[in-house]
Every structure is written in C-alpha cells, then in structure tokens.
CSV table of C-alpha atoms in Angstrom, one decimal:
chain,number,residue,atom,x,y,z
A,6,MET,CA,-5.3,33.1,17.1
A,7,ASN,CA,-4.5,31.2,20.4
A,8,ILE,CA,-6.5,28.4,19.2
A,9,LEU,CA,-4.9,28.1,16.0
A,10,MET,CA,-1.3,28.2,17.7
A,11,GLU,CA,-2.1,25.7,20.4
A,12,ASN,CA,-3.3,23.3,17.9
A,13,PHE,CA,-0.6,24.2,15.2
A,14,GLY,CA,0.8,20.5,15.1
A,15,LEU,CA,-2.6,18.9,14.7
A,16,LEU,CA,-3.9,21.4,12.2
A,17,LEU,CA,-0.5,21.1,10.2
A,18,GLU,CA,-0.7,17.4,10.0
A,19,ALA,CA,-4.3,17.6,8.7
A,20,LEU,CA,-3.4,20.3,6.0
A,21,GLY,CA,-0.5,17.6,5.1
A,22,THR,CA,-3.2,14.9,4.7
A,23,THR,CA,-5.2,17.4,2.5
A,24,LEU,CA,-2.4,18.3,0.3
A,25,LEU,CA,-1.4,14.6,-0.1
A,26,MET,CA,-4.9,13.7,-1.2
A,27,ALA,CA,-4.9,16.4,-3.5
A,28,VAL,CA,-1.4,15.7,-5.1
A,29,VAL,CA,-1.9,12.1,-5.4
A,30,ALA,CA,-5.3,12.1,-6.6
A,31,GLY,CA,-4.3,15.2,-8.8
A,32,ILE,CA,-1.6,13.1,-10.6
A,33,GLY,CA,-3.5,9.8,-10.6
A,34,SER,CA,-6.6,11.6,-12.1
A,35,LEU,CA,-4.3,13.4,-14.8
A,36,ILE,CA,-2.9,10.0,-16.3
A,37,LEU,CA,-6.3,8.1,-15.7
A,38,GLY,CA,-8.1,11.0,-17.4
A,39,VAL,CA,-5.6,10.9,-20.3
A,40,LEU,CA,-6.0,7.3,-20.7
A,41,VAL,CA,-9.6,7.5,-20.7
A,42,THR,CA,-9.7,10.1,-23.3
A,43,VAL,CA,-7.3,8.0,-25.6
A,44,ALA,CA,-9.7,5.1,-25.1
A,45,ARG,CA,-12.6,7.7,-26.1
A,46,VAL,CA,-10.9,8.7,-29.4
A,47,SER,CA,-9.6,5.2,-30.2
A,48,PRO,CA,-11.1,3.4,-33.2
A,49,ILE,CA,-12.1,0.3,-31.0
A,50,PRO,CA,-15.7,0.7,-30.5
A,51,ILE,CA,-15.6,-1.2,-27.2
A,52,LEU,CA,-12.9,0.8,-25.7
A,53,ARG,CA,-14.6,4.1,-26.8
A,54,ALA,CA,-18.0,2.7,-25.5
A,55,ALA,CA,-16.2,1.9,-22.1
A,56,ALA,CA,-14.6,5.1,-21.7
A,57,PHE,CA,-17.9,6.8,-22.6
A,58,GLY,CA,-19.6,4.8,-19.9
A,59,TYR,CA,-16.8,5.4,-17.4
A,60,VAL,CA,-17.1,9.4,-17.9
A,61,GLN,CA,-21.1,9.2,-17.9
A,62,PHE,CA,-21.0,7.1,-14.4
A,63,PHE,CA,-18.6,9.7,-12.7
A,64,ILE,CA,-20.1,12.7,-14.1
A,65,ASN,CA,-23.7,11.7,-12.9
A,66,VAL,CA,-23.0,10.2,-9.4
A,67,PRO,CA,-22.3,12.8,-6.6
A,68,LEU,CA,-18.9,12.4,-5.2
A,69,LEU,CA,-20.1,12.1,-1.7
A,70,ALA,CA,-22.4,9.1,-2.7
A,71,LEU,CA,-19.2,7.5,-4.2
A,72,LEU,CA,-17.2,8.2,-1.1
A,73,LEU,CA,-20.1,6.5,1.0
A,74,LEU,CA,-20.2,3.6,-1.5
A,75,ALA,CA,-16.6,3.0,-1.4
A,76,VAL,CA,-16.1,3.4,2.4
A,77,PHE,CA,-19.2,1.3,3.5
A,78,ALA,CA,-20.1,-0.7,0.7
A,79,LEU,CA,-16.9,-2.2,-0.4
A,80,PRO,CA,-15.9,-3.8,2.8
A,81,ASP,CA,-19.3,-5.3,3.0
A,82,ALA,CA,-18.3,-6.9,-0.4
A,83,GLY,CA,-14.9,-8.0,1.2
A,84,LEU,CA,-12.7,-5.2,-0.3
A,85,ILE,CA,-11.1,-3.7,2.7
A,86,LEU,CA,-8.7,-0.9,2.2
A,87,PRO,CA,-7.5,2.0,4.9
A,88,LEU,CA,-9.6,5.1,4.9
A,89,LEU,CA,-7.2,7.4,3.4
A,90,PRO,CA,-6.2,5.3,0.3
A,91,THR,CA,-10.0,4.7,-0.2
A,92,ALA,CA,-10.7,8.3,-0.5
A,93,ILE,CA,-7.7,9.0,-2.7
A,94,ILE,CA,-8.7,6.4,-5.1
A,95,VAL,CA,-12.2,7.5,-5.3
A,96,LEU,CA,-11.1,11.2,-5.7
A,97,THR,CA,-8.9,10.0,-8.7
A,98,PHE,CA,-11.6,7.8,-10.4
A,99,TYR,CA,-14.1,10.7,-9.8
A,100,GLU,CA,-11.9,13.7,-11.1
A,101,ALA,CA,-10.4,11.4,-13.9
A,102,ALA,CA,-13.7,11.8,-15.7
A,103,TYR,CA,-13.7,15.7,-15.7
A,104,VAL,CA,-10.0,15.5,-16.8
A,105,ALA,CA,-11.1,13.3,-19.7
A,106,GLU,CA,-13.7,15.6,-20.6
A,107,ALA,CA,-11.4,18.7,-20.7
A,108,VAL,CA,-8.7,16.8,-22.6
A,109,ARG,CA,-11.4,15.6,-25.0
A,110,SER,CA,-12.5,19.1,-25.9
A,111,GLY,CA,-8.4,19.7,-26.4
A,112,VAL,CA,-8.5,17.0,-28.9
A,113,ASN,CA,-11.2,18.5,-30.8
A,114,THR,CA,-9.0,21.3,-31.3
A,115,VAL,CA,-6.3,19.4,-33.0
A,116,GLY,CA,-6.9,19.4,-36.8
A,117,VAL,CA,-7.3,16.1,-38.5
A,118,GLY,CA,-4.5,17.2,-40.8
A,119,GLN,CA,-2.0,16.9,-37.7
A,120,ILE,CA,-3.1,13.2,-37.5
A,121,GLU,CA,-3.1,12.6,-41.4
A,122,ALA,CA,0.4,14.0,-41.4
A,123,ALA,CA,1.4,11.5,-38.6
A,124,ARG,CA,-0.1,8.6,-40.3
A,125,ALA,CA,1.4,9.5,-43.7
A,126,LEU,CA,4.6,9.4,-42.1
A,127,GLY,CA,4.2,5.8,-41.0
A,128,LEU,CA,3.7,6.5,-37.3
A,129,SER,CA,1.3,4.0,-35.8
A,130,LEU,CA,-2.1,5.2,-34.4
A,131,GLY,CA,-0.6,4.9,-30.8
A,132,GLN,CA,2.5,7.0,-31.8
A,133,SER,CA,0.2,9.6,-33.5
A,134,LEU,CA,-1.8,9.9,-30.3
A,135,ARG,CA,1.1,10.0,-28.0
A,136,LEU,CA,3.6,12.2,-29.9
A,137,VAL,CA,1.0,14.6,-31.9
A,138,VAL,CA,-2.5,14.6,-30.7
A,139,ILE,CA,-2.3,14.2,-26.9
A,140,PRO,CA,0.6,16.8,-26.4
A,141,GLN,CA,-1.2,19.3,-28.5
A,142,SER,CA,-4.5,18.7,-26.7
A,143,LEU,CA,-3.0,19.1,-23.3
A,144,ARG,CA,-1.5,22.5,-24.1
A,145,ALA,CA,-4.8,23.4,-25.3
A,146,VAL,CA,-6.6,22.7,-21.9
A,147,VAL,CA,-4.4,23.9,-19.2
A,148,GLN,CA,-6.7,26.4,-17.9
A,149,PRO,CA,-9.9,23.9,-17.7
A,150,LEU,CA,-7.3,21.3,-16.2
A,151,GLY,CA,-6.3,24.0,-13.7
A,152,ASN,CA,-10.0,24.3,-12.9
A,153,VAL,CA,-10.6,20.6,-12.4
A,154,MET,CA,-7.3,20.4,-10.0
A,155,ILE,CA,-8.8,23.3,-8.0
A,156,ALA,CA,-12.2,21.3,-7.6
A,157,LEU,CA,-10.4,18.4,-6.6
A,158,ALA,CA,-8.5,20.2,-4.0
A,159,MET,CA,-11.8,21.6,-2.4
A,160,ASN,CA,-13.6,18.2,-2.9
A,161,THR,CA,-11.0,16.6,-0.6
A,162,ALA,CA,-13.0,18.1,2.1
A,163,LEU,CA,-15.8,15.7,1.3
A,164,ALA,CA,-13.7,13.1,2.7
A,165,ALA,CA,-14.2,14.4,6.2
A,166,VAL,CA,-17.9,12.8,6.1
A,167,VAL,CA,-16.4,9.4,6.0
A,168,GLY,CA,-13.9,10.1,8.7
A,169,VAL,CA,-10.6,11.0,6.9
A,170,VAL,CA,-8.9,13.4,9.4
A,171,GLU,CA,-8.2,16.1,6.7
A,172,LEU,CA,-8.2,19.9,7.2
A,173,THR,CA,-12.0,20.4,7.4
A,174,SER,CA,-12.5,17.5,9.6
A,175,ARG,CA,-9.8,18.5,11.9
A,176,VAL,CA,-10.9,22.1,12.2
A,177,ASN,CA,-14.5,20.7,12.8
A,178,LYS,CA,-13.1,18.8,15.6
A,179,VAL,CA,-11.1,21.9,17.0
A,180,ASN,CA,-14.1,23.9,17.0
A,181,LEU,CA,-16.3,21.4,19.2
A,182,VAL,CA,-13.6,21.8,22.0
A,183,TYR,CA,-13.4,25.6,21.6
A,184,ALA,CA,-16.8,26.7,20.2
A,185,GLN,CA,-15.4,29.5,18.2
A,186,PRO,CA,-16.3,29.1,14.7
A,187,ILE,CA,-15.7,32.1,13.0
A,188,GLU,CA,-12.0,32.4,13.8
A,189,ILE,CA,-11.4,28.6,13.1
A,190,PHE,CA,-13.5,28.3,10.1
A,191,THR,CA,-12.2,31.5,8.5
A,192,ALA,CA,-8.8,30.3,8.9
A,193,ALA,CA,-9.4,27.0,7.0
A,194,GLY,CA,-11.1,28.9,4.5
A,195,LEU,CA,-8.3,31.1,4.0
A,196,VAL,CA,-5.9,28.0,3.6
A,197,TYR,CA,-8.2,26.5,0.8
A,198,MET,CA,-8.2,29.8,-0.8
A,199,ALA,CA,-4.3,29.8,-0.8
A,200,ILE,CA,-4.3,26.2,-2.2
A,201,ALA,CA,-6.8,27.3,-5.1
A,202,LEU,CA,-4.5,30.4,-5.5
A,203,ALA,CA,-1.5,28.3,-5.7
A,204,ILE,CA,-2.7,25.9,-8.3
A,205,GLY,CA,-4.4,28.8,-10.2
A,206,LEU,CA,-1.0,30.6,-10.4
A,207,ALA,CA,0.8,27.5,-11.4
A,208,THR,CA,-1.7,26.9,-14.2
A,209,GLY,CA,-1.1,30.4,-15.6
A,210,TRP,CA,2.7,29.8,-15.5
A,211,VAL,CA,2.4,26.2,-17.2
A,212,GLU,CA,-0.1,28.1,-19.9
A,213,ARG,CA,2.5,30.7,-20.5
A,214,ASN,CA,5.3,28.3,-21.1
A,215,VAL,CA,3.4,25.7,-23.1
A,216,ALA,CA,1.0,27.2,-25.3
A,217,ILE,CA,1.0,26.6,-28.8
A,218,VAL,CA,1.1,29.5,-31.3
A,219,ARG,CA,-0.9,28.7,-34.3
B,27,MET,CA,5.1,7.2,-74.0
B,28,ALA,CA,1.9,7.5,-72.1
B,29,ALA,CA,0.4,4.4,-73.5
B,30,GLU,CA,3.7,2.4,-72.8
B,31,SER,CA,4.1,3.4,-69.2
B,32,ASN,CA,0.4,2.4,-68.6
B,33,THR,CA,1.1,-1.1,-70.0
B,34,ASN,CA,4.2,-1.6,-67.8
B,35,ARG,CA,2.4,-2.4,-64.7
B,36,ALA,CA,4.7,-5.0,-63.2
B,37,ALA,CA,7.6,-2.5,-63.2
B,38,ALA,CA,5.6,0.6,-61.8
B,39,MET,CA,6.3,2.2,-58.6
B,40,VAL,CA,2.7,3.2,-58.2
B,41,SER,CA,-0.3,1.6,-60.0
B,42,LEU,CA,-3.8,1.8,-59.7
B,43,GLU,CA,-6.2,-0.6,-61.3
B,44,SER,CA,-10.0,0.0,-61.8
B,45,VAL,CA,-10.1,2.1,-58.6
B,46,ASN,CA,-13.7,3.3,-57.4
B,47,LYS,CA,-14.5,5.5,-54.6
B,48,HIS,CA,-18.0,7.0,-53.4
B,49,PHE,CA,-18.6,9.7,-51.0
B,50,GLY,CA,-22.2,8.8,-50.4
B,51,ASP,CA,-23.9,9.3,-53.7
B,52,LEU,CA,-21.0,10.9,-55.3
B,53,HIS,CA,-19.0,8.6,-57.4
B,54,VAL,CA,-15.7,10.5,-56.9
B,55,LEU,CA,-13.1,7.9,-58.5
B,56,LYS,CA,-14.6,6.1,-61.5
B,57,ASP,CA,-12.6,3.1,-62.7
B,58,ILE,CA,-9.3,4.8,-62.3
B,59,THR,CA,-6.4,2.8,-63.9
B,60,LEU,CA,-2.9,4.5,-63.7
B,61,SER,CA,0.7,3.4,-63.5
B,62,VAL,CA,3.5,5.6,-62.6
B,63,GLN,CA,7.1,4.4,-63.2
B,64,PRO,CA,10.2,4.8,-61.1
B,65,ARG,CA,11.5,8.6,-61.7
B,66,GLU,CA,8.6,9.4,-63.5
B,67,VAL,CA,6.9,12.8,-62.6
B,68,VAL,CA,3.1,12.7,-63.2
B,69,VAL,CA,1.1,15.9,-62.7
B,70,VAL,CA,-2.4,15.5,-62.1
B,71,VAL,CA,-4.8,18.5,-63.4
B,72,GLY,CA,-8.6,19.0,-63.6
B,73,PRO,CA,-11.1,21.4,-62.4
B,74,SER,CA,-12.3,21.4,-58.6
B,75,GLY,CA,-14.3,18.3,-57.5
B,76,SER,CA,-12.6,16.3,-60.5
B,77,GLY,CA,-11.4,13.7,-57.9
B,78,LYS,CA,-7.7,14.5,-58.2
B,79,SER,CA,-7.3,15.2,-54.5
B,80,THR,CA,-9.1,11.9,-53.8
B,81,LEU,CA,-6.7,10.1,-56.0
B,82,CYS,CA,-3.7,11.4,-54.6
B,83,ARG,CA,-5.0,10.6,-50.8
B,84,ALA,CA,-6.0,7.2,-51.9
B,85,ILE,CA,-2.5,6.1,-53.0
B,86,ASN,CA,-1.4,6.3,-49.2
B,87,ARG,CA,-4.9,5.2,-48.1
B,88,LEU,CA,-5.7,8.3,-46.4
B,89,GLU,CA,-8.9,7.6,-48.2
B,90,PRO,CA,-10.0,3.9,-48.3
B,91,ILE,CA,-11.2,2.8,-51.7
B,92,ASP,CA,-14.5,0.9,-52.5
B,93,SER,CA,-13.2,-1.5,-55.1
B,94,GLY,CA,-10.0,-1.9,-57.2
B,95,ASP,CA,-6.4,-2.4,-56.6
B,96,ILE,CA,-3.6,0.1,-55.7
B,97,ARG,CA,0.1,-1.0,-55.5
B,98,ILE,CA,3.1,0.8,-54.3
B,99,ASP,CA,6.4,-0.8,-55.5
B,100,GLY,CA,4.5,-4.1,-56.3
B,101,HIS,CA,2.8,-4.4,-53.1
B,102,SER,CA,-1.2,-4.1,-52.8
B,103,LEU,CA,-2.1,-1.4,-50.1
B,104,PRO,CA,-2.8,-3.4,-47.0
B,105,THR,CA,-5.8,-2.4,-44.8
B,106,GLU,CA,-5.3,-0.8,-41.4
B,107,GLY,CA,-2.6,-1.8,-39.0
B,108,ALA,CA,1.2,-2.0,-39.0
B,109,GLU,CA,1.7,-3.0,-42.6
B,110,LEU,CA,0.0,0.1,-43.7
B,111,ALA,CA,2.1,2.1,-41.5
B,112,LYS,CA,5.1,0.5,-43.0
B,113,LEU,CA,4.1,1.3,-46.3
B,114,ARG,CA,3.1,4.7,-45.8
B,115,ALA,CA,6.8,5.2,-44.2
B,116,ASP,CA,7.9,4.8,-48.0
B,117,VAL,CA,5.4,7.2,-49.4
B,118,GLY,CA,6.1,10.8,-48.8
B,119,MET,CA,3.0,13.3,-48.6
B,120,VAL,CA,3.0,16.9,-48.9
B,121,PHE,CA,-0.5,18.5,-48.0
B,122,GLN,CA,-2.2,21.7,-49.2
B,123,SER,CA,-2.5,23.0,-45.6
B,124,PHE,CA,1.5,21.9,-44.7
B,125,ASN,CA,0.2,20.0,-41.5
B,126,LEU,CA,3.5,20.5,-39.9
B,127,PHE,CA,3.1,19.4,-36.0
B,128,ALA,CA,2.4,22.7,-34.4
B,129,HIS,CA,4.1,21.9,-31.0
B,130,ARG,CA,7.4,21.0,-32.2
B,131,THR,CA,10.1,22.9,-33.8
B,132,VAL,CA,10.9,22.5,-37.5
B,133,LEU,CA,13.9,20.2,-36.8
B,134,ASP,CA,11.7,18.0,-34.7
B,135,ASN,CA,9.2,17.9,-37.4
B,136,VAL,CA,11.6,16.6,-39.6
B,137,ALA,CA,13.6,14.2,-37.6
B,138,LEU,CA,10.5,12.8,-35.7
B,139,ALA,CA,9.4,10.1,-38.0
B,140,PRO,CA,13.0,8.8,-38.7
B,141,ILE,CA,13.8,8.3,-35.1
B,142,LYS,CA,10.3,7.0,-34.2
B,143,VAL,CA,9.5,4.8,-37.4
B,144,ARG,CA,12.8,4.0,-38.7
B,145,LYS,CA,14.7,3.8,-35.2
B,146,THR,CA,17.5,6.2,-36.7
B,147,LYS,CA,19.6,7.5,-33.7
B,148,ARG,CA,18.6,10.9,-32.8
B,149,ALA,CA,22.1,12.6,-33.4
B,150,VAL,CA,22.1,11.2,-36.9
B,151,ALA,CA,18.3,12.0,-37.6
B,152,GLU,CA,18.9,15.5,-36.7
B,153,ALA,CA,22.1,15.7,-38.6
B,154,GLU,CA,20.2,14.5,-41.6
B,155,ALA,CA,17.4,16.7,-40.8
B,156,MET,CA,19.5,19.7,-41.1
B,157,GLU,CA,21.0,18.9,-44.4
B,158,LEU,CA,17.5,18.4,-45.6
B,159,LEU,CA,16.4,21.9,-44.1
B,160,GLU,CA,19.8,23.3,-45.7
B,161,ARG,CA,18.7,21.7,-49.0
B,162,VAL,CA,15.1,23.4,-49.0
B,163,GLY,CA,16.7,26.6,-48.0
B,164,ILE,CA,15.3,27.2,-44.2
B,165,ALA,CA,18.1,25.8,-42.0
B,166,GLU,CA,18.2,29.0,-40.1
B,167,LYS,CA,14.7,28.3,-39.1
B,168,ALA,CA,15.3,24.9,-37.8
B,169,HIS,CA,14.6,25.7,-34.0
B,170,HIS,CA,11.7,27.7,-34.8
B,171,LEU,CA,8.2,26.6,-34.4
B,172,PRO,CA,6.0,26.2,-37.4
B,173,ALA,CA,3.9,29.2,-36.8
B,174,GLN,CA,6.9,31.3,-36.8
B,175,LEU,CA,7.4,30.6,-40.3
B,176,SER,CA,6.0,31.7,-43.4
B,177,GLY,CA,3.5,29.6,-45.4
B,178,GLY,CA,6.3,28.9,-48.0
B,179,GLN,CA,8.7,28.3,-45.4
B,180,GLN,CA,6.3,25.9,-43.8
B,181,GLN,CA,5.8,24.1,-47.0
B,182,ARG,CA,9.4,23.3,-47.7
B,183,ALA,CA,9.9,22.2,-44.1
B,184,ALA,CA,6.9,19.7,-44.8
B,185,ILE,CA,8.7,18.4,-48.0
B,186,ALA,CA,11.8,18.1,-46.0
B,187,ARG,CA,10.0,16.3,-43.4
B,188,ALA,CA,8.6,13.9,-46.1
B,189,LEU,CA,12.1,13.4,-47.6
B,190,ALA,CA,13.6,12.4,-44.3
B,191,MET,CA,12.0,9.1,-44.6
B,192,HIS,CA,13.8,8.5,-47.8
B,193,PRO,CA,10.2,7.8,-49.6
B,194,LYS,CA,10.1,6.1,-52.8
B,195,VAL,CA,7.5,8.1,-54.3
B,196,MET,CA,6.4,11.7,-53.1
B,197,LEU,CA,2.7,12.4,-53.5
B,198,PHE,CA,1.8,16.4,-53.6
B,199,ASP,CA,-1.8,17.3,-52.9
B,200,GLU,CA,-2.2,20.9,-54.2
B,201,PRO,CA,1.0,22.1,-52.4
B,202,THR,CA,1.0,25.4,-53.3
B,203,SER,CA,-3.0,26.4,-53.0
B,204,ALA,CA,-2.8,27.5,-50.0
B,205,LEU,CA,0.2,29.8,-50.3
B,206,ASP,CA,0.5,33.5,-51.0
B,207,PRO,CA,1.4,34.2,-54.7
B,208,GLU,CA,4.7,35.5,-54.1
B,209,MET,CA,5.7,32.2,-52.0
B,210,VAL,CA,4.6,29.7,-54.9
B,211,GLY,CA,7.9,30.1,-56.6
B,212,GLU,CA,10.0,29.0,-53.8
B,213,VAL,CA,8.2,25.9,-53.1
B,214,LEU,CA,8.0,25.3,-57.0
B,215,GLU,CA,11.8,25.5,-56.9
B,216,VAL,CA,12.3,22.7,-54.5
B,217,MET,CA,9.7,20.5,-56.3
B,218,VAL,CA,11.5,21.1,-59.5
B,219,SER,CA,14.8,20.1,-58.2
B,220,LEU,CA,13.6,17.1,-56.5
B,221,ALA,CA,12.1,16.0,-60.2
B,222,ARG,CA,15.4,16.7,-61.7
B,223,GLU,CA,17.1,14.4,-58.9
B,224,GLY,CA,14.8,11.6,-60.2
B,225,MET,CA,12.5,11.3,-57.4
B,226,THR,CA,9.1,9.6,-58.4
B,227,MET,CA,6.3,12.1,-58.0
B,228,ILE,CA,2.7,12.3,-58.2
B,229,VAL,CA,1.8,16.0,-58.1
B,230,VAL,CA,-2.0,17.5,-57.9
B,231,THR,CA,-1.6,21.1,-58.8
B,232,HIS,CA,-3.2,24.0,-60.6
B,233,GLU,CA,0.4,25.3,-61.4
B,234,MET,CA,0.3,24.8,-65.0
B,235,GLY,CA,3.8,26.3,-65.4
B,236,PHE,CA,5.1,23.5,-63.1
B,237,ALA,CA,3.4,20.8,-65.3
B,238,ARG,CA,5.1,22.1,-68.3
B,239,ARG,CA,8.6,22.5,-66.7
B,240,ALA,CA,8.8,19.3,-64.5
B,241,ALA,CA,6.2,16.7,-65.6
B,242,ASP,CA,6.9,13.7,-67.7
B,243,ARG,CA,3.2,13.1,-68.2
B,244,VAL,CA,0.2,15.2,-67.4
B,245,VAL,CA,-3.1,13.3,-66.4
B,246,PHE,CA,-6.3,15.4,-67.1
B,247,MET,CA,-9.1,14.4,-64.7
B,248,ASP,CA,-12.9,15.4,-64.8
B,249,ALA,CA,-15.8,14.2,-62.9
B,250,GLY,CA,-13.8,11.3,-61.4
B,251,GLN,CA,-12.4,9.9,-64.7
B,252,ILE,CA,-9.0,10.1,-66.3
B,253,VAL,CA,-10.3,12.0,-69.5
B,254,GLU,CA,-6.8,12.2,-71.1
B,255,GLN,CA,-3.1,12.0,-70.5
B,256,ASN,CA,0.0,12.9,-72.6
B,257,THR,CA,3.4,14.6,-72.4
B,258,PRO,CA,3.1,18.3,-71.2
B,259,ALA,CA,3.9,19.6,-74.7
B,260,ALA,CA,1.3,17.4,-76.2
B,261,PHE,CA,-1.4,18.2,-73.7
B,262,PHE,CA,-1.0,21.8,-73.4
B,263,ASP,CA,-0.5,22.6,-77.2
B,264,ASN,CA,-2.8,19.8,-78.7
B,265,ALA,CA,-5.4,18.5,-76.2
B,266,GLN,CA,-7.3,15.7,-77.5
B,267,THR,CA,-10.9,16.2,-75.6
B,268,ASP,CA,-13.2,19.0,-75.6
B,269,ARG,CA,-13.3,18.8,-71.8
B,270,ALA,CA,-9.5,19.3,-71.5
B,271,ARG,CA,-9.5,22.1,-74.3
B,272,SER,CA,-12.2,24.0,-72.3
B,273,PHE,CA,-10.6,23.4,-68.9
B,274,LEU,CA,-7.1,24.7,-70.5
B,275,GLU,CA,-8.8,27.6,-71.8
B,276,SER,CA,-10.3,28.6,-68.6
B,277,VAL,CA,-7.0,28.4,-66.6
B,278,LEU,CA,-4.6,29.8,-69.2
B,279,SER,CA,-6.7,32.5,-70.4
B,280,HIS,CA,-5.9,34.8,-67.4
C-alpha cells in the first residue's frame, strides 16, 4: 500500500492519461463509426466500397501493429505528431471500425417500412438516415457499443508499448523501482476493472432510458 | 363516367400511361393506363398478387417502373433526388403496416415532416399536428410512443401524419389488412370522412363495404392488368367480366 501512496501523484496523472485516451477516442470513434456506417448503407457505390474497405482494414490489422506503424513509420514519412495524440488517433480509427460494425447490425434491425415512410413523406435520404434510421439503430445496439467502449478502454494499455506513459506504463515503471509486482499490478488491474464496470453501468442506464418498445 | 375520366388526362391529379413493371420474370404491371381526377376516390380491388399494391407504390416511386409515364398533378415523376422528394411530399401514403417512426412520439411522428420538409415552425407544426390527431380521434395519445397504441390507433396516427403535409392526393396501400377486425371500422370511418371532404384518394383494399360507401370508381385488377372499372354500384351488381364476377363471388360469399 505504501508504494501506491508514495507514487500517488504519478499514478493519478497516468490514470488521467488513460481516461483522456479512452474518453477522446471513445467519442471520436462513436462519431467516426456512425459516419462509416452511413457511408456503408448509402446508395453511392464508391462510398459503400470505401466504408467496407475501411472496416476490413482496421478489423484485420492488430492494434499494436497500427500503433507501431503510426509512431515509427509516419514520422519517417514526414508526418510528426506528439505521442499521445498519435495514440488517440490510432485508437479512434481502430475502434471506429468496431463501432461501425455494431451500428450496422443495428441498421439491419430497422424495418424497411421505416425508410419507406420517411421517403414517402418527402424526407431526403440524408434526413431519413439522420432522423429515422440512425437514431433507431443506435438504440438497438447500446449494449454492443458499450462492449466496444470497454474494449477501447482496455486497449489504451497498448499505448504503453510505444511510449505513452499511461496507467500500465506507469505501474510498470514503478515496479521496476520497487519490484513488488503483485501489489502494483493487482492495484492497476482493479482500476481497469472499475473503469470497465463504470462503462458497463453507464451502458445499462442508457439502455434502459432509450430502448425502443416495439 | 369511368370512360370520361380516363380521357381527361390533362386535368388529372394522377395519371398513369402504359406503365409496365417486372419483378424478375414476373410481369406485375402490364400496360397500366389510369387517370384519377381531383377529388375523385378510386378504390383498387383484386386478388392477391394482382399487382394492385405495386401499382399504389409505383405512384410515388417506392417501386420504380420499367416503362411508361406516371404524372402527379401534371408533373412526370422525377427519378431519385430532391425533385422526387418534393413530389413525394405532396403525395400522402398510408401503409399496411403503419410504419410510424418507432422512436418518436405520435405527435413527433405527425409534426416531423412539416418541420423538416416544409420548414414549418415547430410550434405551428405541433399545433396543427394536435388538430389532426383530434380529428382522427387520438389526441389523448399524442405523447405516447407508437408501440403503446392499438393497431387502429396507429393507423389513424399514420393517416394524420400523411395529412400533415397537406397532400394533393392520398394513397392507401391495404390500410386495414394488418388490423384486428374490431379496429377496421375506426380506420375506415376516418377514410370515409376524408373522402367526403373531397380528398383525392387511391385506395387499395379488400374492404368491399368501403368501396361501396366511399368510392367514385372501382378499378378491378387481375394478373397485372386493369380488367374493368366502373362505379361501385355497377361493378358490384353488374360486373362485366368473368374474372371480376368470380372474384366478387369469392369475396362476397362469406
């Protein structure tokens, strides 16, 4: 317990970095994921193909490989960003693919009659998607999206590998000094569990409040 | 009267000229020509699979056609895009399965399109939506979600939603076919009152009683063709073709 108290400030700062990554990449991936879904169900073939390619690429390449690529290869190509924003951007793009898959399964639950009714009233395709299809799709996939968000929060730990000093990286550094891995890593594990639990509870609350009765 | 309204294409609210449509190998609409005059109520009847629903859906291009010409108030149906949306806004549509927006209250369902398509101010649109809901008899359900309403109430809400756009013509695609028998009457009442007020209506239905009470003209379809059309009295009491007579026998015998 002493170790944790002695390093409280550093650990708290690291936890802050972890939460910042999770929140910013979480919001970013939700927005980007919905846009990818819209492209995927649009009637424009090139948009559909691009969205399909996007999802396939990010689902079929490991996050660690993407992080390494972004941190080491992009600067080589002349694209230099600070470490933390780079990691957040990679996480956002990566998780957006999973968000898009979840939301697309929600789109499939919206009956074709809903779209026909919207179009028959004179709403444009964009309006029909924005006002009728996407809101219903999102309500149908609150739980799967919550799971994607939990996975995202856990995946922030991979950023430690490329040098972002977030929670995992910090406890690792602390352990190098004190060599008490059980205490230190157990504490970190409990913090990650608490984050997952918080997301899970929030998901349940949202689910209860927006679920559509059919 | 039927013959007369068919020749009067220029003044027609809805006119179809040599319309053809295939689903794969199935020729669902065969050379359909039909004109509907302003304030006219045309009821389309026929056996299942006769193409009457497809005909109804083709009129606002929910089903694109293969050949022919469809005009609404003199304007040919545009292909996809803003022009088509604009034309659809003037054509009310009521579906068999209601298709109310499941995540919005009944009031929102009715006020949505006026606000988003007609750019009506929200307060004005909602006030008018309330009036319409009152007219169809479900004002007390305004703040409920569609799933909390009975089928008959949902269909009346769907009619109010279509009316909120002040359509030039209303299309009804089997509006009572998904309803429990005891709820059919309340929906038909609303439709009859609309017809009395002079709304131009095209109604695909199996409700022969409604056709008798409210139709100016009955169009009988079979196998993708308009087989005969006449006033309700003439059609029901003195059908001209064998196909119409055998259809009437089968639907009126029980």
